[in-house]
Short mmCIF file of C-alpha atoms in Angstrom, two decimals:
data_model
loop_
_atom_site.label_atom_id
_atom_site.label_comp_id
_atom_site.label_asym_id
_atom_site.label_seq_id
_atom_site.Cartn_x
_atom_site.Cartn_y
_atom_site.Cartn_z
CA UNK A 192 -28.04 19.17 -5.36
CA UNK A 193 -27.44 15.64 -4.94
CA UNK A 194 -26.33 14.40 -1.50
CA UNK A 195 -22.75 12.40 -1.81
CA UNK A 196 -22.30 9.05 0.35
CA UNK A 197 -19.99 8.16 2.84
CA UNK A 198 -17.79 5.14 3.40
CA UNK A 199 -16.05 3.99 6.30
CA UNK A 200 -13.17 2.24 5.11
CA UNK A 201 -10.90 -0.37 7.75
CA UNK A 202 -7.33 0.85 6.25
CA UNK A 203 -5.80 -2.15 8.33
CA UNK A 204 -3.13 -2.46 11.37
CA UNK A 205 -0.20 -1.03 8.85
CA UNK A 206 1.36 -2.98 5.83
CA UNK A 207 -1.04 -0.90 3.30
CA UNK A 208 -1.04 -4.18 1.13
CA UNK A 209 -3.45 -5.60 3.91
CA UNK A 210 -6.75 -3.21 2.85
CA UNK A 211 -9.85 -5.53 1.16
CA UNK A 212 -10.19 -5.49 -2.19
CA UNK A 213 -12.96 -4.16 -1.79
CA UNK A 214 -11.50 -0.93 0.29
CA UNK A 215 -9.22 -0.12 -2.59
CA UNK A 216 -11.48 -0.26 -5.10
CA UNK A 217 -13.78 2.76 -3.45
CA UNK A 218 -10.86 4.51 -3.08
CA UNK A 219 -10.27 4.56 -6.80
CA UNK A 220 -13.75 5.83 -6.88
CA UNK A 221 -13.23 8.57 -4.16
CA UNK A 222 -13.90 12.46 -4.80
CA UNK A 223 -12.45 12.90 -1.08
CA UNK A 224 -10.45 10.50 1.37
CA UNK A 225 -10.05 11.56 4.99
CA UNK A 226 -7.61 9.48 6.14
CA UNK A 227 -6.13 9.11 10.39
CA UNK A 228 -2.69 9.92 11.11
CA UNK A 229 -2.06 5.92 11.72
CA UNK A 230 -2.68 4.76 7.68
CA UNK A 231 0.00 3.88 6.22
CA UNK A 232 -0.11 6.87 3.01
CA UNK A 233 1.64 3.87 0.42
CA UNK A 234 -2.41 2.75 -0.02
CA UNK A 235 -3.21 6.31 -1.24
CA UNK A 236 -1.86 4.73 -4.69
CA UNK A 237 -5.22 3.66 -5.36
CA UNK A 238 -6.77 7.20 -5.34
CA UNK A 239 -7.10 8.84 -8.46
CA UNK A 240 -4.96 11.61 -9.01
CA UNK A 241 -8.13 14.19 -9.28
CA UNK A 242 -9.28 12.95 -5.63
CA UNK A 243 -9.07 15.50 -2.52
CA UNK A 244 -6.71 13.54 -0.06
CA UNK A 245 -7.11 15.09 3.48
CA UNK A 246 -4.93 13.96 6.61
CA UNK A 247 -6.87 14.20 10.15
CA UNK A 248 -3.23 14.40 11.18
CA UNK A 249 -3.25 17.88 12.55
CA UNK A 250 -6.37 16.89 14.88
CA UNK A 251 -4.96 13.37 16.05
CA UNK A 252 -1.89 15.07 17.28
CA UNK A 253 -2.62 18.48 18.09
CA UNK A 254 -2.99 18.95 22.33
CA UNK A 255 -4.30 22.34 21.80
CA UNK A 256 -7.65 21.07 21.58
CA UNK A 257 -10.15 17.81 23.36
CA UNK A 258 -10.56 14.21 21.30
CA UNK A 259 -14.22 15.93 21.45
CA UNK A 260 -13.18 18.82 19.54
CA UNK A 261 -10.57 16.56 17.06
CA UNK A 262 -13.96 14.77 16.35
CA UNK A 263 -16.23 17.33 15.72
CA UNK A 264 -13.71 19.04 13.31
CA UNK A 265 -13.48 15.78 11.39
CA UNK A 266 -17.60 15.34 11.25
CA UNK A 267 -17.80 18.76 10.21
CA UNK A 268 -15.37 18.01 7.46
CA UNK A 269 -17.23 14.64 6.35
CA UNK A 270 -20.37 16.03 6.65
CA UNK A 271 -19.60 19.10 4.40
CA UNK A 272 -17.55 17.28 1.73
CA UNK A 273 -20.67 14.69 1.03
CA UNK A 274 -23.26 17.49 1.21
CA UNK A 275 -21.36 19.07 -1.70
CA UNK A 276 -22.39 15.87 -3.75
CA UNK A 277 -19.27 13.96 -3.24
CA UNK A 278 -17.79 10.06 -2.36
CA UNK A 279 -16.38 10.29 0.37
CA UNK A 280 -14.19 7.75 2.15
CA UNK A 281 -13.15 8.11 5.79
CA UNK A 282 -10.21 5.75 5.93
CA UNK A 283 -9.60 4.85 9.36
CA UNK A 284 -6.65 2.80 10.76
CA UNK A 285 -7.55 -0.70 11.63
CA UNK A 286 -11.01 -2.13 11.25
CA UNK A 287 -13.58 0.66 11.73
CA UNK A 288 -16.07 -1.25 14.68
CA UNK A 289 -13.15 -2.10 16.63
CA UNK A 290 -12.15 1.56 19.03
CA UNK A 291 -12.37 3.37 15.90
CA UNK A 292 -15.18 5.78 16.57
CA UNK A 293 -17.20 4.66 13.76
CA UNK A 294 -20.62 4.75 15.94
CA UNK A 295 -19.77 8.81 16.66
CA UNK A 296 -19.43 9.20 12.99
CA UNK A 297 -22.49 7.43 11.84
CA UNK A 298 -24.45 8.95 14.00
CA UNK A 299 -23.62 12.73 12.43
CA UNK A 300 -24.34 11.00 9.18
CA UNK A 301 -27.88 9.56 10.25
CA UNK A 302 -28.42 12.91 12.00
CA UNK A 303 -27.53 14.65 8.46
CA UNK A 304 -29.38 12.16 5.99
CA UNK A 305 -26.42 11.20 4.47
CA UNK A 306 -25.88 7.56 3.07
CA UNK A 307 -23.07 5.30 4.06
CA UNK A 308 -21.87 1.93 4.13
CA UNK A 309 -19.12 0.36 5.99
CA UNK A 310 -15.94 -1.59 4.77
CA UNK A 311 -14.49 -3.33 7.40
CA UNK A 312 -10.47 -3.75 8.02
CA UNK A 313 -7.53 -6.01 9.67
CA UNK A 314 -8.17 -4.84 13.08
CA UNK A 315 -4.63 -3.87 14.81
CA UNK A 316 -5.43 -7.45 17.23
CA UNK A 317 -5.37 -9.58 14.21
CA UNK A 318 -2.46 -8.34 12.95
CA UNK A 319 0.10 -8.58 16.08
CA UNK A 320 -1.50 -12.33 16.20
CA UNK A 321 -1.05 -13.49 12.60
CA UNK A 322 2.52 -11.55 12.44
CA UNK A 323 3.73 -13.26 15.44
CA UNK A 324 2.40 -16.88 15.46
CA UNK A 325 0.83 -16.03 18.36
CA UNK A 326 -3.25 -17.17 17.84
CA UNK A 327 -5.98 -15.98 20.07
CA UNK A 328 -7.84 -19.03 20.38
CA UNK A 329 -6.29 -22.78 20.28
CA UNK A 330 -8.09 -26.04 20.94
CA UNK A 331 -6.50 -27.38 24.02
CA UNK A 332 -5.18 -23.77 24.85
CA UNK A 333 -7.87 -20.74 24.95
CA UNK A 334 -11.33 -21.01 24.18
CA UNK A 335 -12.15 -17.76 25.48
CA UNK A 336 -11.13 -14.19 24.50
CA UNK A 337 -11.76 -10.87 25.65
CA UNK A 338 -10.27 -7.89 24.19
CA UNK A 339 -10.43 -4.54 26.44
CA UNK A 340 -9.72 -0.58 25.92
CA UNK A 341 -6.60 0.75 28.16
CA UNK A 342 -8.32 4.18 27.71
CA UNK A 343 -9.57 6.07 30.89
CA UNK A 344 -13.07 6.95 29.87
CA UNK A 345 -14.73 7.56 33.32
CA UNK A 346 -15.06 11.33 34.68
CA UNK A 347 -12.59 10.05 37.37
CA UNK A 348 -10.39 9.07 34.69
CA UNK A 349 -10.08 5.52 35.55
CA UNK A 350 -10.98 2.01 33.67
CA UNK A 351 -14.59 1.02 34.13
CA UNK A 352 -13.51 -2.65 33.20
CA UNK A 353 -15.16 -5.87 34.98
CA UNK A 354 -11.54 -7.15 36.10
CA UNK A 355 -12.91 -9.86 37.84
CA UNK A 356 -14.61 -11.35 35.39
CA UNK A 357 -11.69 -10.21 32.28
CA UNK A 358 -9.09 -12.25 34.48
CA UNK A 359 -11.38 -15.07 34.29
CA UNK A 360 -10.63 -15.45 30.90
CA UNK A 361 -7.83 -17.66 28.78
CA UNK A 362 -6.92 -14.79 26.13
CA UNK A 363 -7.09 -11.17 26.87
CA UNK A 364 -6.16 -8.73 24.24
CA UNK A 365 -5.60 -4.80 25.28
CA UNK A 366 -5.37 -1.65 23.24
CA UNK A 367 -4.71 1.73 24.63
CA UNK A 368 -2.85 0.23 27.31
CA UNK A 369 0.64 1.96 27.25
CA UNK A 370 -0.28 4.15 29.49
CA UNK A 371 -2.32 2.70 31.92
CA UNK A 372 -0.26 -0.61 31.96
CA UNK A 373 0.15 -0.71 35.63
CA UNK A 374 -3.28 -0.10 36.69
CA UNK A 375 -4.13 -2.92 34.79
CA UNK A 376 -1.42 -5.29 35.56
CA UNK A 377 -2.37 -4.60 39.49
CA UNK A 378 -6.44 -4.94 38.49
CA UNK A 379 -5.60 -9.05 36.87
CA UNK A 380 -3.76 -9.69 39.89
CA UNK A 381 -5.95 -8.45 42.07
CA UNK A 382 -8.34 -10.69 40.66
CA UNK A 383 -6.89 -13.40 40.12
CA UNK A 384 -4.53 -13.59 37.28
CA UNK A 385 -1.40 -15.47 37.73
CA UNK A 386 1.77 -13.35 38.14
CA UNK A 387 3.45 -16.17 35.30
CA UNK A 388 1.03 -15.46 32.77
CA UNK A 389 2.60 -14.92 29.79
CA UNK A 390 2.30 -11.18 28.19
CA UNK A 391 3.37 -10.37 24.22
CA UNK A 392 3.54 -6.89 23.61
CA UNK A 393 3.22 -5.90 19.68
CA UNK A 394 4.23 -2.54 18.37
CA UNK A 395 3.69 -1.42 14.68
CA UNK A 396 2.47 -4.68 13.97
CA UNK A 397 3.04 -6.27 10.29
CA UNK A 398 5.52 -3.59 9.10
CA UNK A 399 9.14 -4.86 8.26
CA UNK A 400 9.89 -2.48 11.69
CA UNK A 401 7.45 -4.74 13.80
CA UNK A 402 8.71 -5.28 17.58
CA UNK A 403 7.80 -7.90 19.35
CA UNK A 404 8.47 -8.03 23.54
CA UNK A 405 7.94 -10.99 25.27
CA UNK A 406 7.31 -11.72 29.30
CA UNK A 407 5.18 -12.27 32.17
CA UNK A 408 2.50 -10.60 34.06
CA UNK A 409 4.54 -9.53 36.52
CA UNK A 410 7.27 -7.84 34.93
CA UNK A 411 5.60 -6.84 32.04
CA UNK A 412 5.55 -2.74 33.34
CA UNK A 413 9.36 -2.88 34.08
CA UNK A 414 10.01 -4.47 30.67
CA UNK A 415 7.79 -1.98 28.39
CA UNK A 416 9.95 0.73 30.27
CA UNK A 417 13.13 -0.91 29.97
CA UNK A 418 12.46 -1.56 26.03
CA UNK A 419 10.91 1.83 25.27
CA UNK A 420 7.85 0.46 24.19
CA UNK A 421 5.38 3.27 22.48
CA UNK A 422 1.99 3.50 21.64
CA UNK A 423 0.20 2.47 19.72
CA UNK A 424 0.78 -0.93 20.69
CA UNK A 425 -1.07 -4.32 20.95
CA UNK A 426 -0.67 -6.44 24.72
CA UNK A 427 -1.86 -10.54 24.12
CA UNK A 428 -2.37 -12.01 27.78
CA UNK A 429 -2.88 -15.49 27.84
CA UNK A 430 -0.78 -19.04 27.52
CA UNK A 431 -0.97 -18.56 23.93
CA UNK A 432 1.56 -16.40 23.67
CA UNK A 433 4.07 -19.45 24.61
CA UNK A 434 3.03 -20.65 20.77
CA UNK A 435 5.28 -17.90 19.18
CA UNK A 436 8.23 -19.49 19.36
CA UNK A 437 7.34 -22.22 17.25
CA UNK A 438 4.58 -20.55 15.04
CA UNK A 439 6.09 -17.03 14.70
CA UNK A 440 6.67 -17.24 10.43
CA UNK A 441 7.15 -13.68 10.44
CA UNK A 442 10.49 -13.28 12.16
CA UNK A 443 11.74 -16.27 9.93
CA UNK A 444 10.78 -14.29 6.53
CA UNK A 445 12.93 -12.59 4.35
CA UNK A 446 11.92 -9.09 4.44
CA UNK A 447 11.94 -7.66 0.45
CA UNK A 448 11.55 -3.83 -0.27
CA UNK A 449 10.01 -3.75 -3.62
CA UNK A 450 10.76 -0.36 -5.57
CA UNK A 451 8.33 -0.22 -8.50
CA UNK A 452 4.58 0.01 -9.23
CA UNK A 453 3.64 -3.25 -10.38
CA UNK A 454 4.22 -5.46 -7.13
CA UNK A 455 1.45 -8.20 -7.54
CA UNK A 456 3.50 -9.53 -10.03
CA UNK A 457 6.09 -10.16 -7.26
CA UNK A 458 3.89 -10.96 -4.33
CA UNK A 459 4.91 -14.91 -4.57
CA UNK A 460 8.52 -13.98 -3.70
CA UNK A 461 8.26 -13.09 -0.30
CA UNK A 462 7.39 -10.86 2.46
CA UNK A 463 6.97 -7.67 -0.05
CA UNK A 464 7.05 -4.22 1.19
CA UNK A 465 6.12 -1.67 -1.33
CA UNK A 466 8.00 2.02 -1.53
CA UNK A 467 7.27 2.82 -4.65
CA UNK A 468 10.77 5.07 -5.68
CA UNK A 469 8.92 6.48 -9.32
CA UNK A 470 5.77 8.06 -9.66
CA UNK A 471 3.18 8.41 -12.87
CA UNK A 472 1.88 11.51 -13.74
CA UNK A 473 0.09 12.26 -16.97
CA UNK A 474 1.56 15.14 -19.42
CA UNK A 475 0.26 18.64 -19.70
CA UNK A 476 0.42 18.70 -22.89
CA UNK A 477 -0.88 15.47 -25.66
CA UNK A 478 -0.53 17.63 -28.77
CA UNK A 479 2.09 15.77 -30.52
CA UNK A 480 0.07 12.59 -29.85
CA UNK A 481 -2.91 13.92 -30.62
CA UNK A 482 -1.12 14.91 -34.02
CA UNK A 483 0.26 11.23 -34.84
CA UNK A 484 -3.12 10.15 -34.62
CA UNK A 485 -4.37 11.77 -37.78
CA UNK A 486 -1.31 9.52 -39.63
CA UNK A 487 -1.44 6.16 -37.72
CA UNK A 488 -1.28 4.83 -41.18
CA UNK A 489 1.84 5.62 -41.62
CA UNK A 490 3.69 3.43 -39.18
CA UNK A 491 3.70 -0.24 -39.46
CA UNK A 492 4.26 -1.07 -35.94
CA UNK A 493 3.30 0.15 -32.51
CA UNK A 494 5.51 -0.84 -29.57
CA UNK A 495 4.49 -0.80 -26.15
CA UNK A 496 7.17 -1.19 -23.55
CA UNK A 497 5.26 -0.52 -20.42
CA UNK A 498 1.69 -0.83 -19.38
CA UNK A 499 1.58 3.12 -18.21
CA UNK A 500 2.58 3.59 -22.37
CA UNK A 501 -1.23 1.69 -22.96
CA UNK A 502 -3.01 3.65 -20.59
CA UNK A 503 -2.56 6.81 -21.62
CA UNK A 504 -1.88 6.48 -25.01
CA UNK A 505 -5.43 4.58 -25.42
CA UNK A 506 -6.62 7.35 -22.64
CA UNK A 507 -6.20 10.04 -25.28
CA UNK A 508 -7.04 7.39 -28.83
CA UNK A 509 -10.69 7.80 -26.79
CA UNK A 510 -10.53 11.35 -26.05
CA UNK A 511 -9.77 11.93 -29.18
CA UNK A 512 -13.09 10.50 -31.08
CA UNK A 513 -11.14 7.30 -31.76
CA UNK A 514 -11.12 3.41 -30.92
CA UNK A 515 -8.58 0.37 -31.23
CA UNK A 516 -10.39 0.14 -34.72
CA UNK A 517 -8.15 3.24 -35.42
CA UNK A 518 -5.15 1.01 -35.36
CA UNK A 519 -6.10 -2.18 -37.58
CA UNK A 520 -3.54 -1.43 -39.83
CA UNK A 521 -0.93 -1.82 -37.33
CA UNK A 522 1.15 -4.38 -35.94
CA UNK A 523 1.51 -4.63 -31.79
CA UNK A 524 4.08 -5.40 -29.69
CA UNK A 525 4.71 -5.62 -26.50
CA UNK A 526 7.32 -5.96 -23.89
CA UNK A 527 5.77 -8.25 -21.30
CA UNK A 528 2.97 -10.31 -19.87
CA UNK A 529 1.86 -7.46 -17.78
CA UNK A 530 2.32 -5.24 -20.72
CA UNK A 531 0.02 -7.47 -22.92
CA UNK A 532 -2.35 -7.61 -20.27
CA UNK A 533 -2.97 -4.06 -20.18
CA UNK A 534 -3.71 -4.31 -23.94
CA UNK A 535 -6.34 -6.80 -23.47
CA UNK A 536 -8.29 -4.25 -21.51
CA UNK A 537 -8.34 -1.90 -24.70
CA UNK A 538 -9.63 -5.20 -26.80
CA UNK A 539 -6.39 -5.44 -28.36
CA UNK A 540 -3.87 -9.16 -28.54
CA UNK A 541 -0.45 -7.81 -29.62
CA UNK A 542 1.52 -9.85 -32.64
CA UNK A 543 4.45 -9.92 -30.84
CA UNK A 544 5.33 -11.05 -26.78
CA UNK A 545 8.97 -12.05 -26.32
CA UNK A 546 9.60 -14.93 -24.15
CA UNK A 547 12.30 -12.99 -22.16
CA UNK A 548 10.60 -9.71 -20.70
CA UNK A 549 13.29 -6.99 -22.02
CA UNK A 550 13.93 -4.35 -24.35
CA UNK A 551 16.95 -7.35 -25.47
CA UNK A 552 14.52 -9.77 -25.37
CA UNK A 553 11.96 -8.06 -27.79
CA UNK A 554 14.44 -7.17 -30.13
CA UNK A 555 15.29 -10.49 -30.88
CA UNK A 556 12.29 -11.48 -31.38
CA UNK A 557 11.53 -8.76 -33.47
CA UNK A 558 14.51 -8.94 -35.61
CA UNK A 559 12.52 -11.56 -38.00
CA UNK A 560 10.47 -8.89 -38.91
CA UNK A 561 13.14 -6.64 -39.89
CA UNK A 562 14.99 -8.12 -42.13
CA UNK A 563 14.80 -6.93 -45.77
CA UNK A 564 12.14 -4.53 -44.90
CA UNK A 565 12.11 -0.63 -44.10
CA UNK A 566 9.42 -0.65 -41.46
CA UNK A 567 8.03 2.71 -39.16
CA UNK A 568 7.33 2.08 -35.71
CA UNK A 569 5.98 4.37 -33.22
CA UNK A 570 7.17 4.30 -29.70
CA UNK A 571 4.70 5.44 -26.88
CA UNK A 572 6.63 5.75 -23.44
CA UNK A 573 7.46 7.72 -20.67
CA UNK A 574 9.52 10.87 -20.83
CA UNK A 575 12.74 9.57 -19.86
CA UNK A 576 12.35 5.93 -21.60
CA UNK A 577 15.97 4.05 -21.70
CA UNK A 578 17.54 4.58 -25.34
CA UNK A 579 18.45 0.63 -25.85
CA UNK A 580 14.96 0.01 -27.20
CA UNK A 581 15.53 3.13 -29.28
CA UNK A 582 18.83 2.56 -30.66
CA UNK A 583 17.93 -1.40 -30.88
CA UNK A 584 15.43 -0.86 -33.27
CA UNK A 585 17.48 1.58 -35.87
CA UNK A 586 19.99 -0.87 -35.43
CA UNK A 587 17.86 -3.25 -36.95
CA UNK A 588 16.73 -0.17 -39.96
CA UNK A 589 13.95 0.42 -38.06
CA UNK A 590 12.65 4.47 -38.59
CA UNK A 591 11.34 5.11 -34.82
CA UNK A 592 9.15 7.45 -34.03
CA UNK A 593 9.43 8.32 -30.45
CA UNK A 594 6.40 9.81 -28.47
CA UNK A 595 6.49 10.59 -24.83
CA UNK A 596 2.84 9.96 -23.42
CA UNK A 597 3.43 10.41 -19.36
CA UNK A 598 5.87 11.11 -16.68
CA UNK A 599 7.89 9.34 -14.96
CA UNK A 600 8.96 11.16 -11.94
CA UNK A 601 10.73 10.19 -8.49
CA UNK A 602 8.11 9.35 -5.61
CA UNK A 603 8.71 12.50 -2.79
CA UNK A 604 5.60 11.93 -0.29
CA UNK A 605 6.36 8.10 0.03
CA UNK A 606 6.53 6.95 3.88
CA UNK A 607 10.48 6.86 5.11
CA UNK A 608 12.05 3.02 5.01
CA UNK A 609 15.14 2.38 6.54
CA UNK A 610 17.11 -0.23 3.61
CA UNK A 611 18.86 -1.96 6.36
CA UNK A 612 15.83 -2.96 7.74
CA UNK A 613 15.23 -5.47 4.85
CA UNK A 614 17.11 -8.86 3.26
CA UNK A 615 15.82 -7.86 -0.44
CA UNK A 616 15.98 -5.27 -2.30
CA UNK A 617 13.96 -4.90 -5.42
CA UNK A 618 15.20 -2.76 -8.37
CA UNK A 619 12.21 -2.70 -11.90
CA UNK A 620 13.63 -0.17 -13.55
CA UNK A 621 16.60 2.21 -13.89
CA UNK A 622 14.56 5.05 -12.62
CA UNK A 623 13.94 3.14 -9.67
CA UNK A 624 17.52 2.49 -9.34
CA UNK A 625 18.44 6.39 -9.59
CA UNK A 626 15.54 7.32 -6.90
CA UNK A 627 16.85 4.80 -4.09
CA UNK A 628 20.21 5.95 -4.40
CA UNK A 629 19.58 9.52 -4.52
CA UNK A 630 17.38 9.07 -1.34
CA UNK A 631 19.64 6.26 0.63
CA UNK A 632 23.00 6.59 -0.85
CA UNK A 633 23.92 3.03 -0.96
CA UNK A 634 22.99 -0.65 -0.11
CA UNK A 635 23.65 -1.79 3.57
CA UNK A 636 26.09 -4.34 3.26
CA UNK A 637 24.68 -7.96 3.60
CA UNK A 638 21.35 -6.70 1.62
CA UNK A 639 20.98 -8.73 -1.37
CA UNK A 640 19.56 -7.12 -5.00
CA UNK A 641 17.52 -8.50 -7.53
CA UNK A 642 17.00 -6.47 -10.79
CA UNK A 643 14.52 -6.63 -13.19
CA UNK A 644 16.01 -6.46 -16.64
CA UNK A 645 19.41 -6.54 -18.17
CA UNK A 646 19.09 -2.20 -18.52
CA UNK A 647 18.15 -2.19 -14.50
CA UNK A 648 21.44 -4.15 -13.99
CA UNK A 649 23.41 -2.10 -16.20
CA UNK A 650 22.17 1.42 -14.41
CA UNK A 651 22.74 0.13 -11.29
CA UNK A 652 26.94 -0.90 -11.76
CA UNK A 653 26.54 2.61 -12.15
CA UNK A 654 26.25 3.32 -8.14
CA UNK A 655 28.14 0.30 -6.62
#
């Protein structure tokens, strides 16, 4: 049997928009994904539905059992899964050289003879920098940088750390250092560090719930107790920190929770956050689809009013035995830009784009076409498509054929977002709409809406 590869993915400090290109696209490639505790689960949208997903939650967490023995279980799972001839991808929180353990890991995959390669992340330091203003280095400022472990890893459980020559230092960075926070403050004293040194302490840096602390070496232990400060957290040392106040963009944004799939198209309006509220599953059964391909020619037009309608209705044209040349006859339309581009991926240019991006907006423009003709067109959406497109379109003496070709189902394993923690909400579709309110109940007041669509705006009167 073949041997499977391995790679070590950097998942990023948090925001699960912030994993490389590159990262994502292995993960849509992935047989298995191992994935820490600390990833944020919103970038398992990438993985294909067939794809193993395993969380190393149980071993992060568990204090039944040594960080050894968490370890070993995880190798042993890694090793096994890419012996059985699979991709693996062990998605690890940050960037994977930076304390992630990656060296351990390789070196049970060297010791095996299994392949690997190494994606590398937003390390959790970069993050609490960029998403406070607050820059490491800075001509004039800090030239130097060191950035240090808070974790005991002697046998006398203490930091084996060259303080003297740390404190020395314009920028100092620590991770791991909840804990052992006054050991440390006393060791840069000690040595030399000046008790006004400014200290920035970062905790779940670049999610909308991202705390920032601000003070000085000296009271920094009384102020991490006094603010309840948890770990994991990120501690910047250094006169750099006094930049935040005029660099920190973050705290100025407007903080937008976007509620459907598709949030690229959206990314220029903000600070997104993406919950997806709807989910996309494929149908068990595609027999009546599968059924209206053997009369194609029948129908005049096909509309398309999402881009999940393309994919799997030109998913199962190809399992089928056919191609786009099955459709010539035919007439396309479709609802949007994104829509159309979706189309262009199957090698097809649809007839008909309407300049507003609506089921309102594409019946005017199809109404043209209607007049003084009897024309059949077939309708692939999902399960529980809106009716105006529907009833539009018979309006109009249109004989619709209506063909459900995937589910559209509310998101249930998406992580937990408090609403009043943003200044946007995002609604893209009714069923988005329904989801947030049957999770959150209502809009915190102040929380402005945007809605995509004159039938998202109509669904949600519904609920306020």
């Amino acid at each position: 049997m073949n041997i499977g590869k391995v790679y070590l993915i950097g998942a990023g400090p948090g925001d699960a928009d912030l994993i490389s290109v590159r990262g994502s696209a292995i993960l849509g490639q992935a047989d298995v994904v191992i994935h820490d505790y600390l990833v944020d689960t919103g970038m398992l949208k990438y993985v294909r539905d067939s794809a193993e997903i395993i969380s190393v939650k149980e071993y992060d967490k568990s204090n039944r059992v040594g960080h050894l023995e968490k370890q070993r279980r995880i190798d042993k799972m890694m090793v096994r899964r890419a012996k059985e001839g699979k991709l693996v991808v062990r998605l690890k929180s940050g960037d994977p050289f930076m304390f992630g353990r990656a060296v351990e890991e390789m070196r049970v995959l060297l010791d095996n003879n299994i392949e690997y390669a190494v994606v590398p992340g937003i390390s959790a330091a970069n993050a609490a920098s960029c998403f406070t203003g607050i820059p490491l280095t800075s001509r004039g400022i800090a030239s130097s940088l060191a950035i240090v472990t808070g974790h005991k890893m002697s046998k006398q459980n203490k930091l084996e750390i060259d303080w003297k020559s740390i404190a020395g230092l314009d920028t100092i960075v620590l991770y791991m250092a909840v804990e052992t926070l006054p050991c440390i403050q006393k060791e840069l004293l000690n040595n030399g560090k000046m008790p006004d040194t400014p200290v920035a302490v970062i905790s779940k840096a670049s999610k909308v719930d991202q705390r920032l602390v601000k003070g000085k070496l000296s009271d920094i232990v009384e102020l991490v107790r006094r603010e309840k400060i948890q770990a994991p957290a990120i501690f910047i040392i250094g006169r750099v920190v006094n930049l935040e106040s005029t660099f920190n963009w973050y705290r100025k944004s407007e903080k937008i929770l976007f509620t459907g799939l598709s949030e690229p198209r959206f990314a220029y309006k903000g600070n997104i956050f993406h919950c997806p509220l709807i989910k996309i599953k494929p149908l068990r059964d595609y027999s009546k689809m599968h059924s209206l391909f053997k009369r194609l020619d029948e129908f005049n037009w096909i509309f398309f009013s999402s881009r999940y309608g393309v994919q799997y209705f030109f998913r199962e044209l190809l399992s089928s035995g056919l191609d786009c040349r099955a459709l010539n006859s035919l007439k396309i339309a479709a609802i949007g830009t994104s829509t159309a581009k979706k189309l262009k991926e199957y090698g097809m240019l649809p007839d008909l784009i309407p300049k507003v991006e609506s089921a309102k907006g594409l019946l005017n423009a199809f109404r043209k076409y209607a007049k003084g003709v009897r024309l059949r067109v077939l309708l692939p959406r999902s399960d529980i498509g809106e009716k105006g497109l529907t009833s539009g379109l018979k309006k109009l003496g249109v004989n619709v054929t209506v063909c459900p070709v995937y589910h559209n189902v509310m998101q249930e394993d998406y992580p937990g977002l408090a609403p009043v923690l943003f200044d946007k909400i995002i609604f893209t579709s009714p069923s988005t709409v329904r989801s947030y309110f049957k999770k959150y109940k209502l809009v915190p007041k102040g929380t402005k809406i945007e809605t995509i669509g004159t039938v998202t705006k109509k669904e949600l009167t519904k609920f306020i």
